[in-house]
Short mmCIF file of C-alpha atoms in Angstrom, two decimals:
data_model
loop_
_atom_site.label_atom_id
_atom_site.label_comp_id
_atom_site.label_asym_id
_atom_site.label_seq_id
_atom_site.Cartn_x
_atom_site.Cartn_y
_atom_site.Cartn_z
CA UNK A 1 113.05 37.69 86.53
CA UNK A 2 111.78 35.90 83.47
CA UNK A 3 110.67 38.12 80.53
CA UNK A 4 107.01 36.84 80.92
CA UNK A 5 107.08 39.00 84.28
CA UNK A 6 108.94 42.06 82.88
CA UNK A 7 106.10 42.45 80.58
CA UNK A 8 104.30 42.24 83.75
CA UNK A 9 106.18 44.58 85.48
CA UNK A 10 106.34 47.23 82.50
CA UNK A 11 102.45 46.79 82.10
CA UNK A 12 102.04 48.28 85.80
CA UNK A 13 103.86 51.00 85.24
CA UNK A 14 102.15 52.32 82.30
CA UNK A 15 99.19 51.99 83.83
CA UNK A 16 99.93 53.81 86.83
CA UNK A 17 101.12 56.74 84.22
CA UNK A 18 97.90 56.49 82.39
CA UNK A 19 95.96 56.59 85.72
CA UNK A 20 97.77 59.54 87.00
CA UNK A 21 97.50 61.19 83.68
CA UNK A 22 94.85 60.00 81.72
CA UNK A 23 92.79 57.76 83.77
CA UNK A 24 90.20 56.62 81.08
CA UNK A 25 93.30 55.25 78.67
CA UNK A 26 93.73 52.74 81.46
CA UNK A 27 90.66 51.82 81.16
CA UNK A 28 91.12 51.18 77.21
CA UNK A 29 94.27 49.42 77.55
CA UNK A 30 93.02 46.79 80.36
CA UNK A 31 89.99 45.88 78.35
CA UNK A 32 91.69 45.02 75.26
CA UNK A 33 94.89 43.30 77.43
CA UNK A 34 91.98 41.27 78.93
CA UNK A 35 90.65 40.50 75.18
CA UNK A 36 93.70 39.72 74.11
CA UNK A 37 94.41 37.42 77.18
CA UNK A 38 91.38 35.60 76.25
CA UNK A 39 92.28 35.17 72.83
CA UNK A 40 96.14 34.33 73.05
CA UNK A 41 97.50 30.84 72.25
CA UNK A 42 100.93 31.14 73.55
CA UNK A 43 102.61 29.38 76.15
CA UNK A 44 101.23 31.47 79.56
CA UNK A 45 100.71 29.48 82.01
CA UNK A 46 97.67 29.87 84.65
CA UNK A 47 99.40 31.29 87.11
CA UNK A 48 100.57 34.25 84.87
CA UNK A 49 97.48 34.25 83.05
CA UNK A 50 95.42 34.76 86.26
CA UNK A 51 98.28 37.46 87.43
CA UNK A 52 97.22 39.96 84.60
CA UNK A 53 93.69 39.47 85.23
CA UNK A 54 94.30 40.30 88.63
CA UNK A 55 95.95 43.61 87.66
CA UNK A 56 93.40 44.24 84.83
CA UNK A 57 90.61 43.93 86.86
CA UNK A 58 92.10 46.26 89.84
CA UNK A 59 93.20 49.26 86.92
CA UNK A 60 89.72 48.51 85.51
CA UNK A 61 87.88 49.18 89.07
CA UNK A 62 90.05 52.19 89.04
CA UNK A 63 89.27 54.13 86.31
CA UNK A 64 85.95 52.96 86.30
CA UNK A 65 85.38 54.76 89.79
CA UNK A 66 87.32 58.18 88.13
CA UNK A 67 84.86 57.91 85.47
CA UNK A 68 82.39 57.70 87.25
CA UNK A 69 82.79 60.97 89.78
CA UNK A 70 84.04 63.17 86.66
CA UNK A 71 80.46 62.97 85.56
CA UNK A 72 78.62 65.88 87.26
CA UNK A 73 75.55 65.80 90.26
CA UNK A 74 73.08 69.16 90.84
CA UNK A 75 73.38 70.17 87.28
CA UNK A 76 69.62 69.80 86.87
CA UNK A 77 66.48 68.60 88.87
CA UNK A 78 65.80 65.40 87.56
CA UNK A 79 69.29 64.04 88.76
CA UNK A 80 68.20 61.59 91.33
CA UNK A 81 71.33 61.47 93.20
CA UNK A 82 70.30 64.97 95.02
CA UNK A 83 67.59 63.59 97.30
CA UNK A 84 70.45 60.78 98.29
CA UNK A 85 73.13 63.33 98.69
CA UNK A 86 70.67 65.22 101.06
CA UNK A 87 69.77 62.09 103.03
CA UNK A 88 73.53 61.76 103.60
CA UNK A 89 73.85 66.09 104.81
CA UNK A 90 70.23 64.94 107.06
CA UNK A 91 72.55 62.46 108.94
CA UNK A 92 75.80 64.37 109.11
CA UNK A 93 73.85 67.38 110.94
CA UNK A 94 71.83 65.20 113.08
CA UNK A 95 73.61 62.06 113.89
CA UNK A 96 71.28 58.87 114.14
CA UNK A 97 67.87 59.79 113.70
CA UNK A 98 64.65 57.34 112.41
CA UNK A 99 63.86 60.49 110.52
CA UNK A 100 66.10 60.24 108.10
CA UNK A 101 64.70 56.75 107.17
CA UNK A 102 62.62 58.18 104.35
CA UNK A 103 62.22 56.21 101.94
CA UNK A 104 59.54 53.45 100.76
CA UNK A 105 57.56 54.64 103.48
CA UNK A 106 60.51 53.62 106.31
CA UNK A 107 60.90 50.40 104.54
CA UNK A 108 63.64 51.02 102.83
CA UNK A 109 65.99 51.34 105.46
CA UNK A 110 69.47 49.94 103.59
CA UNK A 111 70.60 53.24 102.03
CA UNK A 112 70.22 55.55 104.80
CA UNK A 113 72.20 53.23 107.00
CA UNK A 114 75.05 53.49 104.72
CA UNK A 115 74.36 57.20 104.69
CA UNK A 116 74.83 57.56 108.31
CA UNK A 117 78.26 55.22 108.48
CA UNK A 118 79.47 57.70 105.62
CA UNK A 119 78.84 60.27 107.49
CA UNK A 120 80.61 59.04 110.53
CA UNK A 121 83.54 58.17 108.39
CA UNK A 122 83.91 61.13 105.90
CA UNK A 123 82.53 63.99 108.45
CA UNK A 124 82.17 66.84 105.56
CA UNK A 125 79.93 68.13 102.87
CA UNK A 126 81.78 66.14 100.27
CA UNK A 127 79.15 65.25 97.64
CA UNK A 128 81.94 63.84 95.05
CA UNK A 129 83.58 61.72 98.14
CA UNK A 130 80.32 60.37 98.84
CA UNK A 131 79.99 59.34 95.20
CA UNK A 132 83.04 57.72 95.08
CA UNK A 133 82.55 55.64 98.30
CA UNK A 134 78.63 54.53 96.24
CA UNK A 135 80.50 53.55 92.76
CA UNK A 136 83.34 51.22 94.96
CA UNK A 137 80.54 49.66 96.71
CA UNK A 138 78.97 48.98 93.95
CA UNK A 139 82.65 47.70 91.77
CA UNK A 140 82.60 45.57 94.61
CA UNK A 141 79.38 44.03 94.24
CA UNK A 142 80.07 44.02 90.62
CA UNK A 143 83.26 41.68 91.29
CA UNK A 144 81.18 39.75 93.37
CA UNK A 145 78.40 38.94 90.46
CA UNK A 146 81.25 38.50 88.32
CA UNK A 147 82.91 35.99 90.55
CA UNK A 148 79.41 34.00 91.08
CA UNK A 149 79.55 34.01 87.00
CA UNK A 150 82.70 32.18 86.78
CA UNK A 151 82.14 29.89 89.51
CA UNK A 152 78.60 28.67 88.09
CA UNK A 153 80.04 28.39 84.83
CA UNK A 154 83.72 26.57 85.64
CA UNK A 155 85.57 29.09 84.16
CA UNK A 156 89.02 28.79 83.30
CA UNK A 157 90.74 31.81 82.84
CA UNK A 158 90.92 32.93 79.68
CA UNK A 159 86.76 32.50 79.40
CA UNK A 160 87.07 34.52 82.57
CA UNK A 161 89.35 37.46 81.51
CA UNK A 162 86.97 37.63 78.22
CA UNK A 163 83.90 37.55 80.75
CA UNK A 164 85.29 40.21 83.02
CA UNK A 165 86.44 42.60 80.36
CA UNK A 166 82.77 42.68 78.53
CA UNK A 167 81.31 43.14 82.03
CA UNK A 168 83.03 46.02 82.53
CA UNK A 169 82.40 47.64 78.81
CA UNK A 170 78.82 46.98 79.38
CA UNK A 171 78.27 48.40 82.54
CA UNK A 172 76.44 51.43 83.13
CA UNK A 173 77.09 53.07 86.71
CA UNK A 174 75.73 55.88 85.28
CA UNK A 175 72.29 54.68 85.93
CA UNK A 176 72.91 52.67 89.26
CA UNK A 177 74.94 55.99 90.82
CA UNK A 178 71.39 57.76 89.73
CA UNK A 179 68.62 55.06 90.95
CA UNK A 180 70.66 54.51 93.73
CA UNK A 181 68.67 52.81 95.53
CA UNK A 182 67.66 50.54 92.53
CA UNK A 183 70.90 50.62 91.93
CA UNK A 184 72.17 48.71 94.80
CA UNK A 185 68.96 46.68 95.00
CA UNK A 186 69.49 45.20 91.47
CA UNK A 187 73.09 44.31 92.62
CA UNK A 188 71.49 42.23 94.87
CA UNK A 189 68.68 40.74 93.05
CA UNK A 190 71.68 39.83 90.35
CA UNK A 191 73.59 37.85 92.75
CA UNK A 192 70.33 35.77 93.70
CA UNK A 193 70.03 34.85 90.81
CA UNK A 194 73.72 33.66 90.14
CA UNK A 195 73.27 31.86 93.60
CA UNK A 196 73.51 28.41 94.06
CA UNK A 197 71.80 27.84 97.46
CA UNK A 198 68.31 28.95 98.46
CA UNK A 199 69.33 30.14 101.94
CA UNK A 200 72.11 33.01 99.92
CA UNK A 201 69.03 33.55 97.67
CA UNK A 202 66.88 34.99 100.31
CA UNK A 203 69.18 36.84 102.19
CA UNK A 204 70.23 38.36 98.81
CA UNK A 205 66.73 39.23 97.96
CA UNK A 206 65.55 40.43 101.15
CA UNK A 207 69.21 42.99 101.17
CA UNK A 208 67.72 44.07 97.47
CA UNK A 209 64.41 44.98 98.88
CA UNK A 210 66.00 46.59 101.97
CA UNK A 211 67.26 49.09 99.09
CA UNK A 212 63.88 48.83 96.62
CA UNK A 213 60.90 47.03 97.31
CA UNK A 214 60.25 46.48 93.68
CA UNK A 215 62.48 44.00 94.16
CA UNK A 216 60.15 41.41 96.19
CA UNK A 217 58.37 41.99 92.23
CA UNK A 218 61.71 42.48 89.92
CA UNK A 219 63.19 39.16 91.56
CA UNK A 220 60.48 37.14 90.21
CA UNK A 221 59.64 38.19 86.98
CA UNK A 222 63.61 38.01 85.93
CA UNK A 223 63.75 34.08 87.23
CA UNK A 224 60.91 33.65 85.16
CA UNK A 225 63.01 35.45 82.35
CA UNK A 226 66.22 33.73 82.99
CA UNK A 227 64.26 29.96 83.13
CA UNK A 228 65.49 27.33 80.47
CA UNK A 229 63.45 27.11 77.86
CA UNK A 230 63.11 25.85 74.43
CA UNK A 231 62.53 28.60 71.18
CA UNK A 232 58.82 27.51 70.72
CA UNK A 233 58.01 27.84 74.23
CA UNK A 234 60.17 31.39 74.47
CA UNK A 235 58.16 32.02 71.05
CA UNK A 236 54.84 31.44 72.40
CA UNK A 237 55.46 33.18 75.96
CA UNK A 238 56.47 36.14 73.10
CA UNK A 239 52.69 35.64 71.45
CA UNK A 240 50.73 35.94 75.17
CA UNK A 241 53.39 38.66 76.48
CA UNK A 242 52.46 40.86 72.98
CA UNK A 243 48.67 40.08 73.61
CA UNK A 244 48.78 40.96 76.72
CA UNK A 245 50.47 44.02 76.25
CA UNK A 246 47.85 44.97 73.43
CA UNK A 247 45.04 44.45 75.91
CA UNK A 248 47.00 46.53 78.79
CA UNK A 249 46.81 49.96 76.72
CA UNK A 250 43.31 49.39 75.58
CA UNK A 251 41.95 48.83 79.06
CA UNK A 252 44.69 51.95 79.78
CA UNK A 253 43.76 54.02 76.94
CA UNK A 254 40.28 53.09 78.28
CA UNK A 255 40.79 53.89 82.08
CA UNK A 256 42.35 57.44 80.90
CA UNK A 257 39.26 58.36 78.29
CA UNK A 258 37.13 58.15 81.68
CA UNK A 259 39.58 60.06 83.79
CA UNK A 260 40.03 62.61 81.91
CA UNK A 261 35.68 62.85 81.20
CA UNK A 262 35.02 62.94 84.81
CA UNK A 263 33.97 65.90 87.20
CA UNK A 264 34.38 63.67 90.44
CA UNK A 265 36.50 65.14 92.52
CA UNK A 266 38.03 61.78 94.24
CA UNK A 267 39.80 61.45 91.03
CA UNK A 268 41.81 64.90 90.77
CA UNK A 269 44.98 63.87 91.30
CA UNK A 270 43.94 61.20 88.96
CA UNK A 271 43.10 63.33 86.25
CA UNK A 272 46.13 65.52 86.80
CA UNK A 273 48.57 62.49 86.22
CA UNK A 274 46.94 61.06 83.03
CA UNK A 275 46.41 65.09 81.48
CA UNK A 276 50.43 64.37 81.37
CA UNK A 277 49.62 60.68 78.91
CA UNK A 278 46.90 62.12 76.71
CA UNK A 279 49.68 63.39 74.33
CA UNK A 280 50.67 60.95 71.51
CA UNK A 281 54.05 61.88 71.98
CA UNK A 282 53.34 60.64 75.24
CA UNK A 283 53.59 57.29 73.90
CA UNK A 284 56.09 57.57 71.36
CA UNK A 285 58.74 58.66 74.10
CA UNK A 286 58.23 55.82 76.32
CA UNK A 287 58.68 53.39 73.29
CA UNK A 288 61.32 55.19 72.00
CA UNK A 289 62.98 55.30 75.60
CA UNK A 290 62.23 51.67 75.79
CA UNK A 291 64.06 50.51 72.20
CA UNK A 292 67.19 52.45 73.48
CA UNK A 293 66.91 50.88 76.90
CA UNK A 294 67.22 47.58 74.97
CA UNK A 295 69.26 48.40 71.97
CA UNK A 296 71.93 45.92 72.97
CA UNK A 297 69.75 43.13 73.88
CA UNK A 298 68.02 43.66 70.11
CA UNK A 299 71.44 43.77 68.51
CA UNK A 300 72.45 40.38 70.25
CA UNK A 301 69.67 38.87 69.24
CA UNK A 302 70.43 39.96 65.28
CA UNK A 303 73.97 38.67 65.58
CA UNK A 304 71.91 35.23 66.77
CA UNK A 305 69.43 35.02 64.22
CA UNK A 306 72.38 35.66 61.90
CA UNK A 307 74.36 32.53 63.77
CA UNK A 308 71.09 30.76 63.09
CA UNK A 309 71.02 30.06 66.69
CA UNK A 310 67.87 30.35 68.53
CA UNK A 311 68.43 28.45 71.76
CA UNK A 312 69.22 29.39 75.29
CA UNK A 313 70.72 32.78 75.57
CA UNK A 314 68.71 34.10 72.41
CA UNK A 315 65.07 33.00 74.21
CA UNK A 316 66.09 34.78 77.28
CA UNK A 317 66.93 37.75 74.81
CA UNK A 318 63.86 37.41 73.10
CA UNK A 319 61.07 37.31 75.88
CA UNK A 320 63.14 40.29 77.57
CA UNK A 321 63.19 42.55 74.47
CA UNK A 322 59.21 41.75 73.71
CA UNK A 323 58.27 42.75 77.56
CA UNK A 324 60.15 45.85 77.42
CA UNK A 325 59.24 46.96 74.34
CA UNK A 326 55.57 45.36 74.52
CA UNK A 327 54.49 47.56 77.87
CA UNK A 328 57.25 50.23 76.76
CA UNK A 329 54.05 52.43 76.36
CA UNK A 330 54.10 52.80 80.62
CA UNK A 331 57.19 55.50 81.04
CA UNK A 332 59.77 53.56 83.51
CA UNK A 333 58.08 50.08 83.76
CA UNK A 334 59.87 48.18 82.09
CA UNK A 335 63.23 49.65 81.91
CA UNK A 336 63.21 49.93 85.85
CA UNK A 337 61.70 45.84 86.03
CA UNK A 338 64.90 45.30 83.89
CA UNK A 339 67.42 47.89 85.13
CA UNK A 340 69.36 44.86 86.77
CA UNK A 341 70.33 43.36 83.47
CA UNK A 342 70.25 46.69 81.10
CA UNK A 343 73.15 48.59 83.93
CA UNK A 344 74.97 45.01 84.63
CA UNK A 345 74.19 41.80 83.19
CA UNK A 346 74.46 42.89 79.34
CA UNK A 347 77.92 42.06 79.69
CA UNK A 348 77.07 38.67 80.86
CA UNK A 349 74.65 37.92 77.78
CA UNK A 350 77.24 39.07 75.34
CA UNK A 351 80.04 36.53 76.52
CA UNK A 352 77.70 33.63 76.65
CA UNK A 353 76.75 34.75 73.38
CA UNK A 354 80.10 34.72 72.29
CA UNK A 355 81.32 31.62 74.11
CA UNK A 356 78.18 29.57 73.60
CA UNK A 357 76.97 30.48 70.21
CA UNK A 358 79.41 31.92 68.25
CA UNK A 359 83.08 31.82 66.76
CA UNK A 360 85.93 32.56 67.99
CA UNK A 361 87.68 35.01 65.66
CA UNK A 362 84.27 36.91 65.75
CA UNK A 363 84.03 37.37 69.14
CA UNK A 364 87.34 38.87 69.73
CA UNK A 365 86.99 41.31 66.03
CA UNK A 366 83.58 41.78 67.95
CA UNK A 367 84.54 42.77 70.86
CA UNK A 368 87.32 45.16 69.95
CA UNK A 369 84.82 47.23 68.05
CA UNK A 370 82.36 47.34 70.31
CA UNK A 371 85.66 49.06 72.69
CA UNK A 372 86.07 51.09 69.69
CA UNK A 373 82.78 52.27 69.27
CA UNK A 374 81.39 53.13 73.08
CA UNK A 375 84.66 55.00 73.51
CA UNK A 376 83.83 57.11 70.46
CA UNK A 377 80.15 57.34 71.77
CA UNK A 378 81.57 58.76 74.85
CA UNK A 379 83.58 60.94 73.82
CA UNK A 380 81.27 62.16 70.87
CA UNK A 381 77.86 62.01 72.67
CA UNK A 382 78.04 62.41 76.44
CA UNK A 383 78.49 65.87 77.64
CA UNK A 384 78.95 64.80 81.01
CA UNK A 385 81.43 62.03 80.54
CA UNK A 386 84.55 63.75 82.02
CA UNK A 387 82.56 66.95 82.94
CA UNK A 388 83.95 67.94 85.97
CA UNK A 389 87.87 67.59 84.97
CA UNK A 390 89.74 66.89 81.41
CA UNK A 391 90.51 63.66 80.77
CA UNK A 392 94.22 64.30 80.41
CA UNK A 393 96.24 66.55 82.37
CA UNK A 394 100.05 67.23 82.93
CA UNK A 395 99.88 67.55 86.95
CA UNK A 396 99.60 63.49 88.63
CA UNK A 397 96.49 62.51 90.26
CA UNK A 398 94.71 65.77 88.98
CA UNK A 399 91.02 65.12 89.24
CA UNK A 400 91.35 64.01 93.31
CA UNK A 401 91.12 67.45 94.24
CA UNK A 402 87.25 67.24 93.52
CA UNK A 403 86.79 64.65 96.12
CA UNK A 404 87.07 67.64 98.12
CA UNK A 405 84.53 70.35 97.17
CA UNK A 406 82.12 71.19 99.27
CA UNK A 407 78.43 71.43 99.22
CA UNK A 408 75.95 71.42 101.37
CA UNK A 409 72.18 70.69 101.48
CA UNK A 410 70.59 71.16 97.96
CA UNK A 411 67.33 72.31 97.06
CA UNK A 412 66.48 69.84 94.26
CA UNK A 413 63.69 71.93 93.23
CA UNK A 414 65.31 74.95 92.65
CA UNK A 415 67.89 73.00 89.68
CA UNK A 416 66.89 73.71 85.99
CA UNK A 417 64.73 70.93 84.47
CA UNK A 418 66.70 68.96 82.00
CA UNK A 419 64.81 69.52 79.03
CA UNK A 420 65.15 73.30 79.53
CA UNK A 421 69.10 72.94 79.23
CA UNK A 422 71.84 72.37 76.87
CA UNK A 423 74.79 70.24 78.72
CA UNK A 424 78.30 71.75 77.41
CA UNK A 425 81.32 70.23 78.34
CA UNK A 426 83.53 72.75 79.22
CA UNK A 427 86.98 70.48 78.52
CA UNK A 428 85.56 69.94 74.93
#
C-alpha cells in the first residue's frame, strides 16, 4: 500500500466519523480537499487524483442530502412542499388515480408519477423519507449537469474537482426541495442547455415542462441569455432590456390606476389582486427580493470589472442581473425565469470565472472564503439549517431516526403564515 493511498484510506475513515457524527463537517472537509486537489502541484497522478474526487463527490452528495432533510416542512403555510407532500398521501390512500394529476391543469403530469412510485416503494406517511428520496433525485441530476460541464469543457481533473466543489457550495436545494416542481424542471432545462445534440435537447426540455410548463418559456429566454456575445452587444441588449422594463411598470402602474378606479364587476378578482400592489412597499420588496436573488451574480460581476474583464462570462452576468433586477418590480418573475441558474448554475459561473478570467492564487484564497463565509451564514442566519436535529451528536447515525416520523395529510391552510412567526432553532 503506497502512502499516497493510506492518505486515501485515512481520509475515508474520517469522513465516515464526521458523517456519523457531524454530518455537515464532511461536507466542509470535502469541499476544501476538492480545492485543494485543484490547486496542488505535487506528483498525483490521474488516477489518484480522480480517486479522491470520486470519494469527495460521494461524502459531498451525502451530507448534502442530511442537510437538506434537517431543515424543517409544515412549519408555516407558505412552505410549498405541503401541497407535494399531500399529492404523495392522495396516491398512497388511493393507488393510481388521474385525480391526483393536479397540477398545471393535468399537464404537469411528471411529479405525481414519481409520487405514486414513492408511494409504492416507501408505503408510509413518511414526509422526511419522501424528502430525502426528492433531494437524491435531484444530487443525481446535479451530477449529471455537472458531468455535461466537464465533458463540454474537456476537463481534466483538477479543473473538474475545482468545478465540482463550487457547484456544490453554490447550490441551493433549499429552493428546488420547495418549488419542487420548478425544481426538477430547471434540472432539466439546465441539462439542455449543456447538451450537445438537438435530439437530448428536446427530450430534456419536454421532461422540464412535464414538471413546469414555464419551462417551454424559461428554456428560451436563458439560451438567449447564455448566447456568445461581445460587451457592446451584451451592453446594448442591457440599454433595450432597462427601457423596456421602464415602459413595463408604466403601462403596469397604468393598467392598476384603472383597476383599482373601476366599478365593473368582470374585473373583481382583478381589483382584488392589484389592491395587494398599490403599496409602495409593494415594490420595494420585489426589488429588494430580486437584488438578493442575484447577489452573487452582482458580486461576480464586481470581481470582473475589477479583472478588467468584460467578455464572455461577465456579458452573460450582466444581461442576467439587468433582467432580474429591471422587471424585479413583478414579485416572482424574474427570480422564478432564473431559478435554474440562481439554485444551480451559480457554481458554474464562478469556476469559469475563476478558470477563464482570473488568477490562480485568487481563485483558490477566493474560494476558501467564500466556504468560510456561507458556513458562518448558515450557522449565524438560518434558523432552519439543522432544525430538526443538532448538528453534532454522540450516538452514530443520529438524525436517521427522522426518516421515520409520521404524518399524514396536512391542511396547508391551517399552518401560521410566515410573516406572523419567529423561526427558533431549538439546537441553538
Amino acid at each position: 500500500m503506497t502512502c499516497f493511498s493510506s492518505k486515501k484510506l485515512l481520509f475515508i475513515v474520517f469522513n465516515i466519523i464526521f458523517i456519523s457524527f457531524v454530518p455537515f463537517l464532511s461536507f466542509l472537509t470535502s469541499v476544501l480537499s476538492l480545492l485543494l486537489l485543484s490547486a496542488s502541484k505535487s506528483n498525483i497522478s490521474r488516477d489518484s487524483g480522480v480517486g479522491y474526487i470520486i470519494i469527495c463527490t460521494f461524502f459531498l452528495s451525502l451530507s448534502t442530502a442530511i442537510s437538506a432533510y434537517s431543515q424543517p416542512i409544515f412549519l408555516y403555510e407558505e412552505q410549498d412542499f405541503t401541497t407535494y407532500y399531500n399529492n404523495y398521501i392522495f396516491f398512497l390512500e388511493n393507488g393510481f388515480d388521474f385525480d391526483g394529476f393536479v397540477f398545471g391543469a393535468g399537464a404537469e403530469v411528471a411529479l405525481p408519477l414519481i409520487n405514486y412510485f414513492l408511494s409504492i416503494v416507501i408505503q408510509a406517511e413518511y414526509p422526511y423519507l419522501v424528502k430525502l428520496c426528492y433531494i437524491l433525485i435531484q444530487i443525481s441530476l446535479f451530477l449529471w449537469v455537472i458531468a455535461l460541464i466537464s465533458i463540454r469543457y474537456s476537463l481534466n481533473w483538477k479543473r473538474l474537482a475545482l468545478l465540482i466543489a463550487l457547484m456544490f457550495l453554490f447550490f441551493k436545494y433549499g429552493a428546488t426541495l420547495n418549488h419542487l416542481r420548478q425544481g426538477f424542471s430547471s434540472f432539466f432545462v439546465v441539462l439542455a442547455l449543456f447538451s450537445s445534440d438537438r435530439r437530448s435537447k428536446t427530450i430534456f426540455v419536454i421532461l422540464a415542462s412535464l414538471f413546469h410548463v414555464s419551462a417551454l418559456v424559461i428554456y428560451p429566454v436563458l439560451l438567449y441569455v447564455f448566447k456568445e456575445r461581445c460587451f457592446k452587444i451584451a451592453l446594448y441588449n442591457g440599454v433595450v432590456v432597462a427601457i423596456v422594463a421602464v415602459v413595463g411598470f408604466v403601462v403596469f402602474k397604468l393598467m392598476m390606476d384603472f383597476v383599482l378606479g373601476s366599478d365593473l364587476f368582470f374585473l373583481a378578482k382583478a381589483k382584488s389582486a392589484f389592491m395587494k400592489a398599490s403599496d409602495e412597499s409593494f415594490y420595494l420588496l420585489a426589488v429588494k427580493e430580486a437584488i438578493v436573488a442575484s447577489i452573487y451574480a452582482v458580486f461576480a460581476l464586481f470581481i470582473l470589472v475589477f479583472a478588467k474583464v468584460k467578455k464572455g462570462v461577465f456579458c452573460q452576468l450582466f444581461l442576467l442581473v439587468v433582467i432580474t433586477i429591471g422587471f424585479g418590480y413583478i414579485p416572482g418573475l424574474t427570480t422564478r425565469l432564473f431559478a435554474s441558474v440562481f439554485t444551480i448554475l451559480m457554481g458554474y459561473y464562478f469556476f469559469m470565472l475563476f478558470i477563464q478570467e482570473y488568477k490562480f492564487s485568487h481563485r483558490l484564497s477566493l474560494s476558501v472564503f467564500l466556504l468560510l463565509l456561507f458556513s458562518i451564514n448558515w450557522f449565524a442566519n438560518s434558523a432552519i439549517f439543522y432544525y430538526n436535529f443538532p448538528l453534532v451528536a454522540v450516538k452514530p447515525f443520529y438524525y436517521l431516526s427522522d426518516l421515520f416520523l409520521e404524518r399524514g395529510y396536512v391542511i396547508r391552510s391551517s399552518l401560521p403564515s410566515e410573516i406572523d412567526m419567529v423561526i427558533q432553532n431549538p439546537y441553538r
